[in-house]
Amino acid sequence: MTGTLYLCATPIGNLEDITFRVIRILKEVDLIAAEDTRNSIRLLNHFEIRTPMTSYHEYNKIEKGKKLVGLLQEGKNIALITDAGTPGISDPGEELVKMCYEAGVPVTSLPGASACITALTLSGLSTRRFAFEAFLPADKKERQEILANLQNETRTLILYEAPHRLVKTLKELGDALGDRKLTVCRELTKKHETAWRTTIGEAFRYYEETAPKGECVLVIEGKSRQALREEEQAKWEEITIDEHMERYLSQGMDRKSAMKQVAKDRGVSKRDIYQQLLADS
């Protein structure tokens, strides 16, 4: 029978955050695939887990992935772990999951620690809707494209960043998004955990003077719907009401419907549009 791939969440700092189920599965499977075996061996030793381990990371994910799928098809059960947190979130685990599904291999996920969710709930910002962007790409053009796409995002944004790139990223975020509310989360679940509620601009100025330490999770306020409406209305004010009307009339709208849409675009009443059109005629 085909084996199962188990996605096992591991602690992001505090070892007590591992689940009983994950410990049991790590002991029962035939093999553990780890992003960094040198890092993971400390975790396994702490919980007296003696299961054989192999490396699976960004630079061998295709070649090693095929080998792991082959073992699974032979009936071996394999646990996938990342350096910290949930496999498949901002790491090569997602590639192995795809390969397993294509090969008809069962996959199951054992929930647990995740830095992005931990930071979001700690941020004090809206948690109802959020967009997880992980690390911004290193390629300058691709990075600029993503930042441009995020300008009008109304959901709370979550980004990861390394300390040596933090100042540059905060500068780019400020240029693209403006000075929004921001919570900088560091050392999550550890003794010196901090969640600094600030703004993008204030954080940039602070870290220009004080060298950042530790991996950071940046939780950023989404753009308000009111701000979006005001920006949209400001765009329409660049043309006259007659020109605005003509846009909709040329699309086949009748005059009454066009007036209603123009009023909605500009955030005013239909009566205001009617009176302005009379005054201009």
Coordinates of N, CA, C and O in Angstrom, one line a residue, residues 161-249:
E161 N 10.6 39.3 6.9 CA 11.8 39.9 6.4 C 13.0 39.6 7.4 O 12.9 39.5 8.6
A162 N 14.2 39.5 6.7 CA 15.4 39.2 7.5 C 16.0 40.6 8.0 O 15.7 41.6 7.3
P163 N 16.7 40.5 9.1 CA 17.2 41.8 9.7 C 18.0 42.7 8.7 O 17.9 43.9 8.7
H164 N 18.9 42.0 7.9 CA 19.8 42.8 7.1 C 19.1 43.5 5.9 O 19.6 44.4 5.3
R165 N 17.8 43.1 5.6 CA 17.1 43.8 4.6 C 15.9 44.6 5.1 O 15.2 45.2 4.3
L166 N 15.7 44.7 6.4 CA 14.6 45.3 7.0 C 14.5 46.8 6.6 O 13.4 47.3 6.3
V167 N 15.5 47.5 6.8 CA 15.5 49.0 6.5 C 15.1 49.3 5.1 O 14.2 50.1 4.8
K168 N 15.7 48.6 4.2 CA 15.4 48.7 2.7 C 13.9 48.4 2.5 O 13.2 49.2 1.8
T169 N 13.4 47.4 3.1 CA 12.0 47.0 2.8 C 11.1 48.0 3.4 O 10.1 48.3 2.8
L170 N 11.4 48.5 4.6 CA 10.5 49.5 5.2 C 10.5 50.8 4.4 O 9.4 51.4 4.2
K171 N 11.6 51.1 3.8 CA 11.7 52.3 2.9 C 10.8 52.1 1.7 O 10.0 53.0 1.3
E172 N 10.9 50.9 1.1 CA 10.1 50.6 -0.1 C 8.6 50.5 0.2 O 7.7 51.0 -0.5
L173 N 8.3 50.0 1.4 CA 6.9 49.9 1.8 C 6.3 51.3 2.1 O 5.1 51.6 1.7
G174 N 7.1 52.2 2.7 CA 6.6 53.5 2.9 C 6.4 54.3 1.6 O 5.4 55.0 1.4
D175 N 7.3 54.1 0.6 CA 7.1 54.7 -0.7 C 5.9 54.2 -1.4 O 5.2 54.9 -2.1
A176 N 5.6 52.9 -1.3 CA 4.5 52.3 -2.1 C 3.2 52.4 -1.4 O 2.1 52.7 -2.0
L177 N 3.1 52.3 0.0 CA 1.9 52.2 0.7 C 1.5 53.5 1.5 O 0.4 53.6 1.9
G178 N 2.5 54.3 1.7 CA 2.3 55.5 2.6 C 2.6 55.1 4.0 O 3.0 53.9 4.3
D179 N 2.4 56.0 4.9 CA 2.8 55.7 6.3 C 1.6 55.1 7.1 O 0.9 55.7 7.9
R180 N 1.4 53.8 6.9 CA 0.4 53.0 7.5 C 0.7 52.5 8.9 O 1.9 52.4 9.2
K181 N -0.3 52.1 9.6 CA 0.0 51.4 10.9 C 0.7 50.1 10.6 O 0.4 49.4 9.6
L182 N 1.6 49.8 11.5 CA 2.4 48.6 11.3 C 2.7 48.0 12.7 O 3.0 48.7 13.7
T183 N 2.7 46.7 12.8 CA 3.2 46.0 14.0 C 4.4 45.1 13.6 O 4.3 44.3 12.7
V184 N 5.5 45.4 14.2 CA 6.8 44.6 14.0 C 6.9 43.6 15.0 O 7.0 43.9 16.2
C185 N 6.8 42.3 14.6 CA 6.8 41.2 15.5 C 8.2 40.5 15.5 O 8.6 40.1 14.4
R186 N 8.8 40.3 16.6 CA 10.2 39.7 16.7 C 10.2 38.7 17.8 O 9.5 38.8 18.8
E187 N 11.1 37.7 17.6 CA 11.3 36.7 18.6 C 10.0 36.0 19.1 O 9.8 35.8 20.3
L188 N 9.2 35.7 18.1 CA 7.9 35.2 18.5 C 8.0 33.9 19.3 O 8.7 33.0 18.9
T189 N 7.2 33.8 20.3 CA 7.1 32.7 21.3 C 8.3 32.5 22.2 O 8.3 31.7 23.0
K190 N 9.3 33.4 22.0 CA 10.5 33.3 22.8 C 10.5 34.2 24.0 O 9.6 35.0 24.2
K191 N 11.5 34.1 24.8 CA 11.5 34.9 26.1 C 11.4 36.4 25.8 O 10.8 37.1 26.6
H192 N 12.1 36.9 24.8 CA 12.2 38.3 24.5 C 11.2 38.7 23.3 O 11.6 39.6 22.6
E193 N 10.1 38.0 23.2 CA 9.1 38.3 22.2 C 8.7 39.8 22.3 O 8.4 40.3 23.4
T194 N 8.6 40.5 21.1 CA 8.1 41.8 21.1 C 7.1 42.0 19.9 O 7.3 41.4 18.9
A195 N 6.1 42.8 20.2 CA 5.2 43.2 19.1 C 5.1 44.7 19.2 O 4.4 45.3 20.1
W196 N 5.8 45.4 18.4 CA 5.9 46.9 18.4 C 4.8 47.5 17.5 O 4.9 47.4 16.3
R197 N 3.8 48.1 18.1 CA 2.8 48.8 17.3 C 3.3 50.2 16.9 O 3.5 51.0 17.8
T198 N 3.4 50.4 15.7 CA 4.0 51.7 15.2 C 3.5 52.1 13.9 O 2.4 51.7 13.5
T199 N 4.3 52.8 13.1 CA 3.9 53.1 11.7 C 5.1 52.7 10.8 O 6.2 52.6 11.3
I200 N 4.9 52.6 9.5 CA 6.0 52.3 8.6 C 7.1 53.3 8.7 O 8.3 53.0 8.8
G201 N 6.7 54.6 8.7 CA 7.7 55.6 8.8 C 8.5 55.7 10.1 O 9.7 55.8 10.1
E202 N 7.8 55.5 11.2 CA 8.5 55.5 12.5 C 9.5 54.3 12.6 O 10.6 54.4 13.1
A203 N 9.0 53.1 12.1 CA 9.9 51.9 12.2 C 11.1 52.1 11.3 O 12.2 51.8 11.7
F204 N 10.9 52.7 10.1 CA 12.1 53.0 9.2 C 13.1 53.9 9.9 O 14.3 53.6 9.9
R205 N 12.6 55.0 10.5 CA 13.5 55.9 11.2 C 14.3 55.3 12.4 O 15.5 55.5 12.6
Y206 N 13.5 54.4 13.1 CA 14.1 53.8 14.3 C 15.2 52.8 13.8 O 16.3 52.8 14.4
Y207 N 14.9 51.9 12.8 CA 15.9 50.9 12.4 C 17.0 51.5 11.6 O 18.0 50.8 11.4
E208 N 16.9 52.7 11.1 CA 18.0 53.4 10.5 C 19.1 53.7 11.5 O 20.3 53.6 11.3
E209 N 18.7 53.9 12.8 CA 19.6 54.3 13.9 C 20.0 53.1 14.7 O 21.0 53.0 15.3
T210 N 19.1 52.1 14.7 CA 19.3 50.9 15.6 C 19.3 49.6 14.7 O 18.2 49.3 14.1
A211 N 20.4 48.9 14.7 CA 20.5 47.7 13.8 C 19.5 46.7 14.3 O 19.4 46.3 15.4
P212 N 18.6 46.3 13.3 CA 17.6 45.2 13.7 C 18.2 43.9 13.9 O 19.3 43.6 13.3
K213 N 17.6 43.1 14.8 CA 18.1 41.8 15.1 C 17.0 40.8 15.0 O 15.8 41.1 15.4
G214 N 17.2 39.6 14.5 CA 16.2 38.5 14.5 C 15.3 38.7 13.3 O 15.1 39.8 12.7
E215 N 14.7 37.5 12.9 CA 13.7 37.5 11.8 C 12.5 38.3 12.3 O 12.1 38.2 13.4
C216 N 11.9 39.0 11.3 CA 10.8 39.9 11.6 C 9.5 39.5 10.8 O 9.7 39.0 9.7
V217 N 8.4 39.6 11.5 CA 7.1 39.5 10.7 C 6.5 40.9 10.8 O 6.3 41.5 11.9
L218 N 6.2 41.4 9.6 CA 5.6 42.8 9.5 C 4.1 42.6 9.2 O 3.7 42.0 8.2
V219 N 3.3 43.2 10.1 CA 1.9 43.1 9.9 C 1.4 44.6 9.6 O 1.6 45.4 10.5
I220 N 0.8 44.8 8.5 CA 0.6 46.1 8.0 C -0.9 46.4 7.8 O -1.6 45.5 7.2
E221 N -1.4 47.5 8.2 CA -2.8 47.9 8.0 C -3.2 47.9 6.5 O -2.4 48.5 5.7
G222 N -4.3 47.4 6.2 CA -4.8 47.5 4.8 C -5.3 48.9 4.5 O -5.6 49.7 5.4
K223 N -5.4 49.2 3.3 CA -5.9 50.5 2.9 C -7.4 50.6 3.2 O -8.1 49.7 2.9
S224 N -7.8 51.7 3.8 CA -9.2 51.8 4.1 C -10.1 52.0 2.9 O -9.7 52.6 1.9
R225 N -11.3 51.5 2.9 CA -12.2 51.6 1.8 C -12.6 53.0 1.6 O -12.8 53.4 0.4
Q226 N -12.6 53.8 2.7 CA -12.9 55.2 2.5 C -11.8 55.9 1.7 O -12.1 56.7 0.8
A227 N -10.6 55.6 1.9 CA -9.4 56.2 1.2 C -9.5 55.8 -0.3 O -9.3 56.6 -1.2
L228 N -9.9 54.5 -0.5 CA -10.1 54.1 -1.9 C -11.1 54.9 -2.6 O -11.0 55.3 -3.8
R229 N -12.3 55.1 -1.9 CA -13.4 55.8 -2.5 C -13.0 57.3 -2.8 O -13.3 57.8 -3.9
E230 N -12.3 57.9 -1.9 CA -11.8 59.3 -2.1 C -10.9 59.4 -3.2 O -10.9 60.4 -4.0
E231 N -10.0 58.4 -3.4 CA -9.0 58.5 -4.5 C -9.8 58.3 -5.8 O -9.4 59.0 -6.8
E232 N -10.7 57.4 -5.9 CA -11.5 57.2 -7.1 C -12.3 58.4 -7.5 O -12.3 58.8 -8.6
Q233 N -12.9 59.0 -6.5 CA -13.7 60.3 -6.7 C -12.8 61.4 -7.2 O -13.1 62.2 -8.1
A234 N -11.6 61.5 -6.7 CA -10.6 62.5 -7.1 C -10.2 62.3 -8.5 O -10.0 63.3 -9.3
K235 N -10.1 61.1 -9.0 CA -9.8 60.8 -10.4 C -10.9 61.4 -11.3 O -10.6 62.0 -12.4
W236 N -12.1 61.2 -10.9 CA -13.2 61.6 -11.8 C -13.3 63.1 -11.8 O -13.8 63.7 -12.8
E237 N -12.8 63.8 -10.8 CA -12.9 65.3 -10.8 C -11.9 65.9 -11.7 O -12.0 67.1 -12.0
E238 N -11.0 65.1 -12.3 CA -10.1 65.6 -13.3 C -10.8 65.8 -14.7 O -10.2 66.5 -15.5
I239 N -12.0 65.3 -14.8 CA -12.7 65.6 -16.1 C -14.0 66.3 -15.7 O -14.5 66.2 -14.6
T240 N -14.6 66.9 -16.7 CA -15.9 67.6 -16.4 C -17.0 66.6 -16.3 O -16.9 65.5 -16.8
I241 N -18.2 67.1 -15.8 CA -19.3 66.2 -15.7 C -19.9 65.8 -17.0 O -20.3 64.7 -17.3
D242 N -19.8 66.8 -18.0 CA -20.2 66.5 -19.4 C -19.4 65.3 -20.0 O -19.9 64.4 -20.6
E243 N -18.1 65.4 -19.8 CA -17.2 64.4 -20.3 C -17.5 63.0 -19.6 O -17.4 62.0 -20.2
H244 N -17.7 63.1 -18.3 CA -18.0 61.9 -17.5 C -19.3 61.3 -18.0 O -19.4 60.1 -18.2
M245 N -20.3 62.1 -18.3 CA -21.6 61.6 -18.8 C -21.4 60.9 -20.2 O -21.9 59.9 -20.4
E246 N -20.6 61.6 -21.0 CA -20.4 61.1 -22.3 C -19.8 59.7 -22.3 O -20.0 58.9 -23.2
R247 N -18.9 59.4 -21.4 CA -18.3 58.1 -21.3 C -19.4 57.0 -21.2 O -19.2 55.9 -21.8
Y248 N -20.3 57.2 -20.3 CA -21.4 56.2 -20.2 C -22.4 56.2 -21.3 O -22.9 55.2 -21.7
L249 N -22.7 57.4 -21.8 CA -23.7 57.5 -22.9 C -23.1 56.8 -24.1 O -23.8 56.1 -24.9

